[in-house]
């Protein structure tokens, strides 16, 4: 509440049943609607100047002929009221007595003319695009489609309007009011260069955790539980990147196969936390539960980044359901083809939001600001961001979306991560986003996977990726942390599956194993899937250590996927988007096995090493220039112990030595002093035979201490072995040796 007067008014309204619309007392003759205001959009509870409490409703519906507000009581009975005020295509009205917790929706009237893009159908109850909470779940029976699905002439099925009422079958928006001002919250504000991102699924991370009470597993409250946070803090990550938590719907083809959309990349409510992740069944309580989760993570020093899907919605194409935007103003919200009956699809999901339309752009930016200012989040990862950057057709880095973000005083200050591609022509834009943005770097992923399966023709690509991808990002003032380095993500093999399978095994998805990529760049170490061969098992564990070590030693921002540090497997499924079960959930029982506990220990130790040493998280690209004594900030060595020549970069090789100098690191610390650090030599050897590597002598070092040796099974402590400069050391097959310069 914003004042004591509001609180008193709310109490008075709740204590007077015959003026309370939540329940629809028979003493109320219809619904009294005052003019209200066109802003803010959505349903906003307030107390008017005369002390009357109620809710202001405002809906942008360009081209609509009429809008009805629909209120639902606890029994599901509907009462309708016309919103007659119209200001700049926004229909609005203030309804006294409508309190927080009230369920509602809209019916929008207009011309049904799919041939020109008009798909208005007042028989369909529509979710408010600005609803802050959603009650119920989308099940997609025929009644929720604007067109008749069973029309005998399927080629024109989407042009025949369905007159059946969808209200009994669709969720409703919920009026929410919260007085939370975040005054007691302290955002971690971790600098980009110091960040370690941990991608997780709210349900999948907590659903099987033995330390979380059963009733909280799979929920926001479960992620806020001390047992969950203990793992994150112990691991050392600085941010969690949550797979979509906007309200989403399950696709019809999945429901017909008895499956569900698990990942959530099918949004329908951009302001509402997904109700399925709330531990409380009380209407609207998911908002407060989400905020408490954010507070708990912040208190532990962990930022919250949301994976957001503004490129498309759950309404799919012309044969998809009518749930919200399609029935409010189809032409305004979606990109249509020249044949306006069809949708422009740059996303592979049937539709693409028309982001150059001002009110669509407003919807997205209002949503983003809401999650920052009122829900406390610290940043966003934009799914298929190239689709948002399209102006009319082509991807445009001066597009309205990117321009608005760049000048917004709230959004330009949070973490912004682009998935820099979409499925349309010219959609691959890695390295092209403006300096404000960081990007998922799939060229890093591909290079590291190929190196460790010994499939690179030479080491040129690996050199760029290990040192921050300057070839992609050293322009326009961008820094090494513009590159989000990852080897795995939610989409694709887990890390353990990457070394256990070469082919996808997606039969459980029910699509004939046709879904999911065939370009896995994986190596199964000699057997497809699980095996009892201890030699192969040991090699796989070593490969896991190699991959994690490479990731956490690379310049840029590392991103881990939840469970990779525990040896999580999906049984070879590289597209588990519909596996809301043990396949998709993290198995915490793996911690009981010493081999996987050792992997966790190594991961934690590597992250701690990264946090201690600024040379591993540089804020500026390496220069490669030599000091007067010949020492460079970055140098590359062959196994002979000599600096690499131009020809060495092009020669077939499985071994690469990378020297990182801790002297004169660009930048200054908080006190203004120069930043200095230890120097390190990393030797990466992907060959299947041991190699003799000559350690570089002066000026590079006098002695070296082994910090990490991935050939060892026991990773609880550093080896601590000392070597003299110019000594020839044996690097075991397929291993990483990290040495600290000791003198």
XYZ file of C-alpha atoms in Angstrom, residues 14-691:
678
model
C -13.337 -6.075 2.255
C -15.660 -5.729 5.234
C -18.607 -4.600 3.073
C -19.822 -7.589 1.040
C -22.508 -5.729 -0.903
C -19.915 -3.405 -2.487
C -17.311 -6.089 -3.137
C -17.139 -7.443 -6.649
C -14.928 -10.362 -5.678
C -17.862 -12.689 -5.056
C -20.414 -10.572 -6.961
C -23.000 -9.841 -4.275
C -26.535 -9.780 -5.640
C -26.972 -6.345 -4.058
C -24.756 -4.851 -6.741
C -26.929 -4.132 -9.793
C -24.391 -4.730 -12.526
C -20.849 -3.357 -12.505
C -20.361 0.386 -11.963
C -17.559 1.581 -14.244
C -16.047 5.028 -13.896
C -13.951 6.567 -16.702
C -10.638 5.689 -15.081
C -7.307 6.384 -16.773
C -5.513 5.046 -19.877
C -2.298 4.591 -17.912
C -0.796 2.492 -16.555
C -1.867 -0.398 -18.746
C -3.225 -3.532 -17.143
C -5.151 -3.887 -13.889
C -3.925 -1.553 -11.132
C -5.558 -1.427 -7.743
C -5.779 2.060 -6.233
C -7.793 4.337 -3.980
C -9.499 7.224 -5.750
C -9.531 10.864 -4.595
C -12.887 10.234 -2.931
C -11.417 7.387 -0.853
C -13.118 4.623 -2.864
C -10.908 1.604 -3.450
C -11.048 -0.244 -6.741
C -9.095 -1.260 -9.818
C -8.302 0.658 -12.970
C -8.318 -1.472 -16.123
C -6.601 -0.303 -19.319
C -6.096 -2.303 -22.518
C -4.527 -1.223 -25.774
C -6.603 -2.792 -28.568
C -5.891 -0.978 -31.807
C -8.634 -1.473 -34.390
C -11.126 -2.998 -31.922
C -14.767 -1.905 -31.992
C -15.548 -2.621 -28.324
C -13.953 -4.098 -25.215
C -15.683 -5.887 -22.353
C -14.136 -6.411 -18.935
C -15.081 -9.836 -17.548
C -14.996 -10.457 -13.783
C -15.196 -13.956 -12.302
C -16.307 -14.942 -8.828
C -15.023 -17.893 -6.843
C -17.550 -20.200 -8.488
C -16.466 -19.134 -11.968
C -19.559 -17.030 -12.664
C -18.855 -14.221 -15.095
C -20.042 -10.607 -14.981
C -19.287 -8.337 -17.915
C -18.884 -4.584 -18.085
C -18.198 -2.491 -21.173
C -15.128 -0.279 -21.148
C -16.506 2.728 -23.007
C -13.662 5.176 -22.533
C -11.184 5.222 -25.409
C -7.954 7.239 -25.374
C -5.399 6.753 -28.143
C -6.646 3.177 -28.820
C -6.554 2.349 -25.093
C -9.851 1.184 -23.611
C -10.093 1.951 -19.909
C -12.297 2.190 -16.852
C -12.148 2.257 -13.040
C -14.314 -0.275 -11.217
C -14.973 0.507 -7.540
C -14.838 -2.445 -5.192
C -12.605 -4.662 -7.302
C -9.973 -5.836 -4.853
C -6.639 -7.646 -5.096
C -7.303 -11.300 -5.812
C -10.099 -10.584 -8.322
C -9.925 -12.798 -11.420
C -10.625 -11.150 -14.763
C -10.193 -11.209 -18.531
C -11.298 -9.305 -21.622
C -13.540 -9.900 -24.603
C -12.652 -7.782 -27.617
C -15.072 -7.085 -30.453
C -14.061 -6.365 -34.029
C -14.275 -7.595 -37.566
C -13.509 -11.244 -38.236
C -11.505 -11.125 -41.451
C -8.446 -13.417 -41.353
C -7.715 -12.601 -44.983
C -6.650 -9.106 -43.874
C -5.324 -10.188 -40.470
C -8.427 -9.391 -38.410
C -9.114 -12.194 -35.912
C -11.411 -10.554 -33.350
C -13.757 -13.008 -31.683
C -15.649 -11.915 -28.528
C -16.521 -15.535 -27.770
C -12.927 -15.965 -26.637
C -11.886 -14.760 -23.193
C -8.498 -13.084 -23.483
C -5.700 -12.826 -20.958
C -4.606 -9.279 -20.162
C -1.076 -8.857 -21.613
C -0.243 -6.859 -18.469
C -1.702 -9.347 -15.969
C 0.683 -9.610 -13.028
C -0.577 -13.023 -11.974
C -2.476 -15.821 -13.718
C -4.870 -18.277 -12.126
C -5.380 -21.582 -13.921
C -3.647 -23.468 -16.711
C -4.013 -23.527 -20.477
C -5.257 -26.927 -21.652
C -6.103 -26.006 -25.287
C -9.439 -27.746 -25.957
C -11.147 -26.791 -29.276
C -13.101 -24.005 -27.562
C -9.993 -21.853 -27.054
C -9.319 -21.551 -30.781
C -10.712 -18.523 -32.594
C -11.385 -20.645 -35.657
C -13.284 -23.928 -36.011
C -10.652 -26.635 -35.754
C -12.842 -29.426 -37.133
C -14.015 -27.574 -40.268
C -14.114 -30.174 -43.071
C -12.145 -28.031 -45.531
C -8.850 -27.897 -43.683
C -7.267 -25.514 -46.189
C -9.553 -22.709 -44.957
C -10.158 -23.939 -41.413
C -8.559 -20.893 -39.812
C -10.939 -18.539 -41.650
C -14.146 -19.914 -40.079
C -14.919 -18.278 -36.728
C -15.697 -20.489 -33.733
C -18.571 -19.101 -31.658
C -18.114 -21.283 -28.567
C -17.256 -19.578 -25.284
C -13.687 -20.232 -24.140
C -14.022 -18.765 -20.627
C -14.462 -22.096 -18.798
C -11.266 -23.432 -20.362
C -8.708 -20.646 -20.015
C -6.849 -19.089 -17.079
C -7.754 -15.657 -15.802
C -5.657 -12.682 -14.875
C -5.499 -11.745 -11.208
C -5.550 -8.240 -9.748
C -2.373 -7.859 -7.682
C -1.367 -5.113 -5.297
C 1.857 -5.167 -3.335
C 3.488 -2.509 -1.176
C 6.980 -3.953 -1.567
C 9.492 -1.154 -2.189
C 12.694 -3.278 -1.957
C 14.200 -0.846 0.559
C 15.770 -3.701 2.523
C 17.159 -5.485 -0.544
C 20.799 -5.199 -1.552
C 21.536 -6.102 -5.138
C 24.940 -7.781 -5.558
C 25.792 -5.690 -8.661
C 28.587 -8.059 -9.645
C 30.767 -6.561 -12.409
C 30.512 -8.392 -15.701
C 34.155 -9.462 -15.656
C 33.719 -11.093 -12.238
C 30.541 -12.969 -13.148
C 30.059 -16.724 -13.285
C 26.614 -17.621 -14.586
C 24.712 -20.764 -13.643
C 21.808 -21.640 -15.936
C 19.069 -23.502 -14.085
C 15.417 -24.488 -14.217
C 13.427 -23.510 -11.113
C 11.575 -26.806 -11.004
C 14.333 -29.056 -12.333
C 16.943 -27.767 -9.888
C 14.794 -28.236 -6.789
C 12.353 -31.047 -7.614
C 14.536 -33.904 -6.292
C 16.668 -32.057 -3.755
C 16.597 -34.092 -0.515
C 17.364 -31.074 1.642
C 14.302 -29.135 0.480
C 10.918 -29.961 2.075
C 8.693 -31.956 -0.277
C 6.030 -29.243 -0.430
C 8.596 -26.681 -1.628
C 10.347 -28.769 -4.265
C 9.913 -27.495 -7.801
C 9.015 -23.973 -6.676
C 10.349 -20.470 -6.203
C 10.278 -21.108 -2.456
C 12.363 -24.241 -3.042
C 15.044 -22.236 -4.849
C 15.024 -19.759 -1.955
C 15.519 -22.574 0.574
C 18.904 -22.605 2.392
C 19.692 -26.078 1.014
C 19.468 -24.817 -2.567
C 21.375 -21.627 -1.867
C 24.067 -23.566 -0.009
C 24.951 -25.427 -3.192
C 25.110 -22.227 -5.243
C 27.282 -20.433 -2.695
C 29.553 -23.443 -2.249
C 29.985 -23.705 -5.989
C 30.905 -20.025 -6.190
C 28.587 -18.838 -8.972
C 27.617 -15.159 -8.951
C 24.336 -15.318 -10.892
C 21.576 -17.749 -11.674
C 20.060 -17.541 -15.140
C 16.542 -18.913 -14.795
C 14.904 -20.656 -17.713
C 11.644 -18.857 -18.561
C 9.503 -17.933 -15.568
C 6.966 -15.822 -17.466
C 3.569 -17.501 -17.539
C 3.653 -20.006 -20.384
C 1.357 -22.530 -22.042
C 1.863 -26.098 -23.205
C 1.637 -26.772 -26.925
C -1.301 -28.777 -28.225
C 0.889 -31.418 -29.884
C 2.592 -32.101 -26.550
C -0.639 -32.347 -24.584
C -1.989 -34.850 -27.113
C 1.076 -37.030 -26.477
C 0.739 -36.764 -22.707
C 3.745 -34.431 -22.441
C 4.229 -30.856 -21.266
C 6.392 -27.897 -22.187
C 9.094 -28.191 -19.521
C 11.527 -25.451 -20.512
C 8.834 -22.763 -20.820
C 9.810 -21.107 -24.102
C 6.137 -20.552 -24.946
C 5.238 -17.366 -23.106
C 1.762 -15.889 -22.840
C 2.061 -13.538 -19.823
C 5.051 -11.197 -19.763
C 4.332 -9.749 -16.314
C 3.211 -12.876 -14.463
C 5.516 -15.359 -12.713
C 4.597 -18.825 -13.948
C 1.978 -20.062 -11.495
C 3.123 -23.670 -11.811
C 6.296 -22.840 -9.870
C 4.469 -21.413 -6.836
C 4.238 -23.469 -3.671
C 1.018 -21.765 -2.571
C -2.275 -22.514 -4.268
C -3.647 -19.123 -3.225
C -4.553 -16.897 -6.161
C -1.843 -14.359 -6.936
C 0.579 -15.477 -4.221
C 3.229 -16.448 -6.775
C 4.206 -12.770 -7.033
C 5.242 -12.494 -3.402
C 6.905 -15.901 -3.471
C 9.012 -14.917 -6.455
C 10.099 -11.713 -4.710
C 11.103 -13.607 -1.592
C 13.197 -15.929 -3.750
C 15.006 -12.974 -5.313
C 15.647 -11.466 -1.881
C 17.097 -14.729 -0.585
C 19.437 -15.055 -3.554
C 20.531 -11.434 -3.261
C 21.258 -11.927 0.429
C 23.612 -14.743 -0.602
C 25.373 -12.473 -3.117
C 23.750 -14.093 -6.154
C 22.163 -12.119 -8.975
C 18.989 -13.231 -10.760
C 18.921 -13.163 -14.567
C 15.761 -14.141 -16.426
C 15.704 -15.983 -19.741
C 12.942 -14.061 -21.549
C 11.000 -14.938 -24.696
C 9.717 -11.751 -26.311
C 10.244 -12.961 -29.866
C 7.041 -15.042 -30.054
C 4.082 -16.150 -27.952
C 2.161 -19.347 -27.256
C -0.513 -18.406 -29.804
C 1.555 -19.929 -32.653
C 0.460 -19.324 -36.257
C -2.903 -19.091 -37.980
C -3.847 -22.561 -36.709
C -2.875 -21.741 -33.121
C -5.141 -20.866 -30.183
C -6.585 -17.442 -29.375
C -5.407 -16.716 -25.849
C -4.488 -13.031 -25.684
C -2.737 -10.857 -28.286
C -4.229 -12.616 -31.306
C -7.730 -11.680 -30.170
C -6.824 -8.169 -28.978
C -5.220 -6.919 -32.197
C -3.651 -9.590 -34.349
C -2.408 -7.105 -36.955
C -0.854 -4.866 -34.350
C 0.928 -7.439 -32.224
C 2.269 -9.896 -34.811
C 4.337 -9.674 -37.962
C 2.175 -10.825 -40.860
C 3.133 -11.797 -44.374
C 1.920 -9.896 -47.445
C -0.872 -12.461 -47.332
C -2.053 -11.176 -43.954
C -3.745 -14.461 -43.145
C -0.252 -15.917 -42.605
C 2.352 -15.042 -40.006
C 5.967 -14.074 -40.574
C 7.922 -16.663 -38.616
C 11.523 -15.795 -37.725
C 11.387 -17.936 -34.593
C 10.365 -21.405 -35.745
C 7.397 -21.220 -33.362
C 4.686 -19.988 -35.731
C 4.696 -16.263 -35.032
C 6.966 -13.288 -34.376
C 6.067 -10.250 -32.311
C 5.893 -7.017 -34.324
C 8.463 -5.170 -32.232
C 8.622 -2.086 -34.467
C 4.991 -1.385 -33.530
C 5.116 1.224 -30.715
C 2.650 -0.498 -28.396
C 4.370 -3.863 -28.816
C 7.690 -2.224 -28.024
C 5.994 -0.607 -25.033
C 4.688 -3.974 -23.855
C 8.191 -5.447 -23.906
C 9.962 -2.521 -22.256
C 7.213 -2.092 -19.646
C 7.608 -5.772 -18.834
C 11.385 -5.517 -18.554
C 11.208 -2.485 -16.276
C 8.565 -4.191 -14.132
C 10.789 -7.211 -13.506
C 13.711 -4.945 -12.587
C 11.960 -2.348 -10.444
C 9.126 -4.334 -8.870
C 10.366 -7.929 -8.971
C 14.023 -7.212 -8.206
C 15.792 -9.047 -11.039
C 19.267 -8.065 -12.223
C 19.274 -8.810 -15.926
C 17.903 -10.706 -18.883
C 18.970 -13.240 -21.463
C 16.933 -12.627 -24.635
C 15.901 -15.750 -26.498
C 16.405 -15.379 -30.281
C 17.393 -11.745 -29.806
C 18.014 -11.262 -33.525
C 14.245 -11.492 -34.086
C 13.790 -8.523 -31.756
C 16.432 -6.555 -33.650
C 14.665 -6.849 -37.007
C 13.284 -3.569 -38.334
C 11.015 -4.324 -41.249
C 12.598 -7.586 -42.353
C 16.371 -7.537 -41.885
C 18.252 -7.614 -38.599
C 19.193 -4.013 -37.840
C 21.525 -3.031 -34.998
C 19.891 0.427 -35.106
C 16.442 -1.095 -34.698
C 13.823 0.512 -32.424
C 14.177 -2.235 -29.825
C 17.933 -1.832 -29.418
C 17.663 1.960 -29.518
C 15.024 2.042 -26.784
C 17.024 -0.290 -24.548
C 20.165 1.806 -25.015
C 18.535 5.012 -23.783
C 16.292 3.567 -21.065
C 17.609 4.729 -17.646
C 16.543 1.457 -15.976
C 17.314 -1.168 -18.593
C 20.687 0.089 -19.739
C 21.996 -0.481 -16.203
C 21.167 -4.181 -15.915
C 22.835 -7.207 -17.459
C 21.702 -7.771 -21.048
C 22.571 -11.041 -22.805
C 21.625 -11.741 -26.408
C 21.121 -15.109 -27.984
C 22.428 -13.507 -31.173
C 20.512 -15.433 -33.801
C 17.073 -16.425 -35.031
C 15.890 -18.840 -37.735
C 15.251 -16.227 -40.440
C 17.451 -15.134 -43.315
C 20.478 -13.208 -42.039
C 19.611 -14.110 -38.478
C 23.067 -15.252 -37.338
C 24.562 -12.176 -35.626
C 27.285 -13.404 -33.277
C 29.616 -10.493 -32.544
C 27.302 -7.888 -34.062
C 25.293 -6.593 -31.087
C 26.061 -3.095 -29.721
C 28.557 -2.503 -26.877
C 25.849 -2.474 -24.181
C 25.211 -6.165 -24.795
C 26.935 -9.442 -24.037
C 26.282 -12.471 -26.237
C 26.081 -16.229 -26.082
C 29.181 -17.210 -28.043
C 28.436 -20.434 -29.885
C 31.747 -20.201 -31.727
C 33.400 -20.710 -28.335
C 31.197 -23.753 -27.721
C 31.986 -25.271 -31.099
C 35.725 -24.664 -30.886
C 36.122 -26.174 -27.422
C 34.007 -29.205 -28.283
C 35.980 -29.765 -31.486
C 39.354 -29.318 -29.802
C 38.698 -31.923 -27.125
C 37.363 -34.439 -29.615
C 40.493 -33.697 -31.676
C 38.545 -32.435 -34.679
C 40.109 -28.996 -35.255
C 42.401 -28.749 -38.308
C 44.684 -26.376 -36.361
C 44.636 -24.295 -33.178
C 43.857 -20.828 -34.567
C 40.196 -20.905 -33.559
C 41.044 -22.223 -30.106
C 43.500 -19.390 -29.505
C 40.859 -16.743 -30.200
C 38.234 -18.426 -28.018
C 40.502 -18.986 -25.009
C 41.639 -15.350 -24.963
C 38.240 -13.609 -25.120
C 37.281 -13.781 -28.827
C 38.819 -10.445 -29.763
C 38.130 -11.220 -33.420
C 34.413 -10.974 -32.612
C 34.202 -8.352 -29.882
C 37.202 -5.982 -29.998
C 35.293 -3.147 -31.634
C 33.190 -0.196 -30.500
C 34.552 -0.274 -26.980
C 33.410 -3.832 -26.305
C 35.312 -5.862 -23.742
C 36.173 -9.562 -23.317
C 33.105 -10.011 -21.119
C 30.953 -9.379 -24.197
C 31.487 -13.108 -24.740
C 29.408 -15.469 -22.630
C 31.474 -18.629 -22.950
C 29.597 -21.895 -22.719
C 30.099 -25.503 -23.718
C 26.610 -26.716 -22.885
C 23.236 -25.035 -22.387
C 19.712 -26.227 -21.684
C 19.382 -26.842 -25.419
C 21.585 -29.819 -26.340
C 23.556 -32.508 -24.577
C 24.503 -32.207 -20.933
C 28.253 -32.186 -20.359
C 28.274 -35.851 -19.354
C 26.203 -36.793 -22.396
C 28.603 -34.811 -24.599
C 31.338 -37.336 -23.738
C 29.013 -40.368 -23.682
C 26.959 -40.054 -26.874
C 27.650 -39.057 -30.445
C 24.046 -39.266 -31.630
C 20.888 -37.820 -30.131
C 18.442 -40.202 -28.470
C 15.192 -38.235 -28.354
C 12.692 -41.051 -28.836
C 10.900 -40.155 -25.584
C 9.878 -36.829 -27.127
C 7.514 -38.654 -29.457
C 8.761 -37.060 -32.665
C 10.529 -40.024 -34.191
C 13.939 -38.720 -33.068
C 13.639 -35.986 -35.713
C 13.759 -33.121 -33.216
C 16.962 -31.682 -31.786
C 20.171 -30.872 -33.592
C 22.304 -33.454 -35.373
C 25.365 -31.194 -35.070
C 26.431 -32.255 -31.586
C 30.228 -32.158 -32.038
C 30.354 -34.906 -29.434
C 32.681 -37.849 -28.855
C 31.524 -40.889 -26.879
C 35.065 -42.042 -25.998
C 34.551 -45.425 -27.649
C 31.035 -46.585 -26.779
C 27.580 -45.100 -27.339
C 25.852 -44.441 -24.028
C 26.426 -46.042 -20.656
C 29.077 -48.737 -20.438
C 30.719 -50.975 -17.820
C 34.126 -50.485 -19.427
C 36.132 -48.738 -16.692
C 38.722 -47.531 -19.202
C 36.054 -45.652 -21.139
C 34.441 -44.372 -17.948
C 37.775 -42.998 -16.726
C 38.399 -41.306 -20.072
C 34.968 -39.706 -19.957
C 35.569 -38.340 -16.468
C 38.884 -36.901 -17.658
C 37.164 -35.269 -20.608
C 34.632 -33.692 -18.246
C 37.483 -32.257 -16.215
C 39.136 -30.981 -19.382
C 35.995 -29.229 -20.568
C 35.206 -27.593 -17.232
C 38.811 -26.499 -16.740
C 38.955 -24.993 -20.213
C 35.717 -23.090 -19.634
C 36.746 -21.624 -16.296
C 40.238 -20.617 -17.445
C 39.001 -18.835 -20.582
C 38.762 -15.058 -20.788
C 35.133 -13.931 -20.917
C 32.080 -14.777 -18.818
C 31.704 -18.514 -18.137
C 28.244 -20.076 -18.065
C 27.667 -23.449 -16.425
C 24.501 -25.509 -16.718
C 22.981 -26.809 -13.502
C 24.046 -30.378 -12.897
C 27.053 -30.448 -15.209
C 29.245 -30.161 -12.123
C 27.561 -33.338 -10.801
C 27.752 -35.479 -13.951
C 24.062 -35.067 -14.772
C 22.742 -37.089 -17.736
C 19.621 -36.945 -19.880
C 20.287 -40.346 -21.407
C 21.410 -38.814 -24.695
C 18.310 -36.634 -25.157
C 19.574 -33.362 -26.634
C 16.174 -31.653 -26.747
C 14.539 -32.362 -23.386
C 12.129 -29.408 -23.706
C 9.147 -31.679 -22.996
C 10.691 -33.924 -20.344
C 9.125 -32.653 -17.123
C 10.321 -35.741 -15.280
C 13.503 -37.410 -14.041
C 15.090 -36.876 -17.462
C 14.894 -33.113 -17.067
C 15.263 -32.848 -13.295
C 18.629 -32.710 -11.551
C 19.531 -35.931 -9.728
C 21.077 -34.916 -6.406
C 21.788 -38.559 -5.625
C 24.858 -38.219 -7.841
C 26.592 -36.477 -4.945
C 26.683 -39.787 -3.101
C 29.077 -41.178 -5.718
C 32.772 -40.261 -5.151
C 33.454 -39.821 -8.870
C 30.834 -37.076 -9.179
C 31.662 -35.485 -5.845
C 35.235 -35.155 -7.155
C 33.922 -33.356 -10.251
C 32.018 -30.916 -8.034
C 35.155 -30.336 -5.964
C 37.179 -29.503 -9.065
C 34.500 -27.136 -10.390
C 34.301 -25.280 -7.073
C 38.083 -25.052 -6.885
C 38.351 -23.683 -10.419
C 35.683 -21.032 -9.765
C 37.450 -20.034 -6.543
C 40.728 -19.799 -8.469
C 39.027 -17.548 -11.003
C 37.657 -15.284 -8.267
C 41.110 -14.968 -6.649
C 43.042 -14.125 -9.801
C 42.156 -11.091 -11.929
C 44.405 -12.357 -14.704
C 41.704 -14.984 -15.373
C 38.894 -12.404 -15.604
C 40.432 -9.499 -17.477
C 38.432 -6.368 -18.206
C 40.390 -5.571 -21.371
C 41.683 -7.614 -24.262
C 45.277 -8.810 -24.307
C 47.635 -6.639 -26.319
C 50.322 -9.262 -27.043
C 52.946 -6.525 -26.929
C 56.290 -7.304 -25.273
C 57.833 -5.344 -22.401
C 61.496 -4.362 -22.517
C 62.402 -7.711 -20.972
C 60.490 -9.573 -23.689
C 57.579 -10.597 -21.438
C 54.127 -10.369 -23.039
C 50.728 -10.185 -21.349
C 49.705 -13.166 -23.506
C 52.002 -15.631 -25.219
C 51.460 -18.942 -26.996
C 53.876 -21.866 -26.884
C 54.452 -25.074 -28.763
C 55.337 -28.312 -27.011
C 58.986 -27.470 -27.768
C 58.760 -24.564 -25.331
C 59.134 -21.959 -28.078
C 56.731 -19.136 -28.898
C 54.404 -20.023 -31.725
C 55.185 -18.699 -35.165
C 52.648 -17.910 -37.862
C 53.228 -21.317 -39.362
C 52.596 -23.064 -36.047
C 49.070 -21.652 -35.921
C 48.237 -23.277 -39.247
C 49.931 -26.619 -38.606
C 47.902 -29.601 -37.382
C 48.318 -29.763 -33.615
C 46.700 -31.223 -30.528
C 48.723 -29.245 -27.982
C 48.551 -25.570 -27.077
C 50.429 -23.670 -24.366
C 48.919 -20.372 -23.165
C 50.907 -18.012 -20.909
C 48.902 -15.382 -18.979
C 51.005 -12.636 -17.418
C 49.757 -11.099 -14.176
C 52.010 -8.078 -14.514
C 50.405 -4.734 -15.401
C 46.856 -5.962 -15.871
C 44.842 -3.097 -17.450
C 42.745 -1.138 -14.981
C 43.038 -0.191 -11.324
C 41.594 -1.570 -8.147
C 39.070 0.226 -5.914
C 41.863 2.243 -4.262
C 43.267 3.325 -7.614
C 46.322 1.096 -7.410
C 47.605 -0.890 -10.408
C 46.334 -4.450 -10.625
C 48.945 -7.187 -10.490
C 48.567 -10.922 -10.121
C 50.353 -14.245 -10.441
C 51.182 -15.472 -13.919
C 50.022 -18.830 -15.248
C 50.862 -21.315 -17.964
C 48.046 -23.550 -19.202
C 48.919 -26.561 -21.345
C 45.962 -28.099 -23.191
C 46.670 -31.430 -24.836
C 43.892 -33.153 -26.797
C 46.033 -35.921 -28.297
C 45.447 -39.571 -27.480
C 49.109 -40.093 -26.518
C 51.211 -38.335 -23.863
C 53.295 -35.398 -25.031
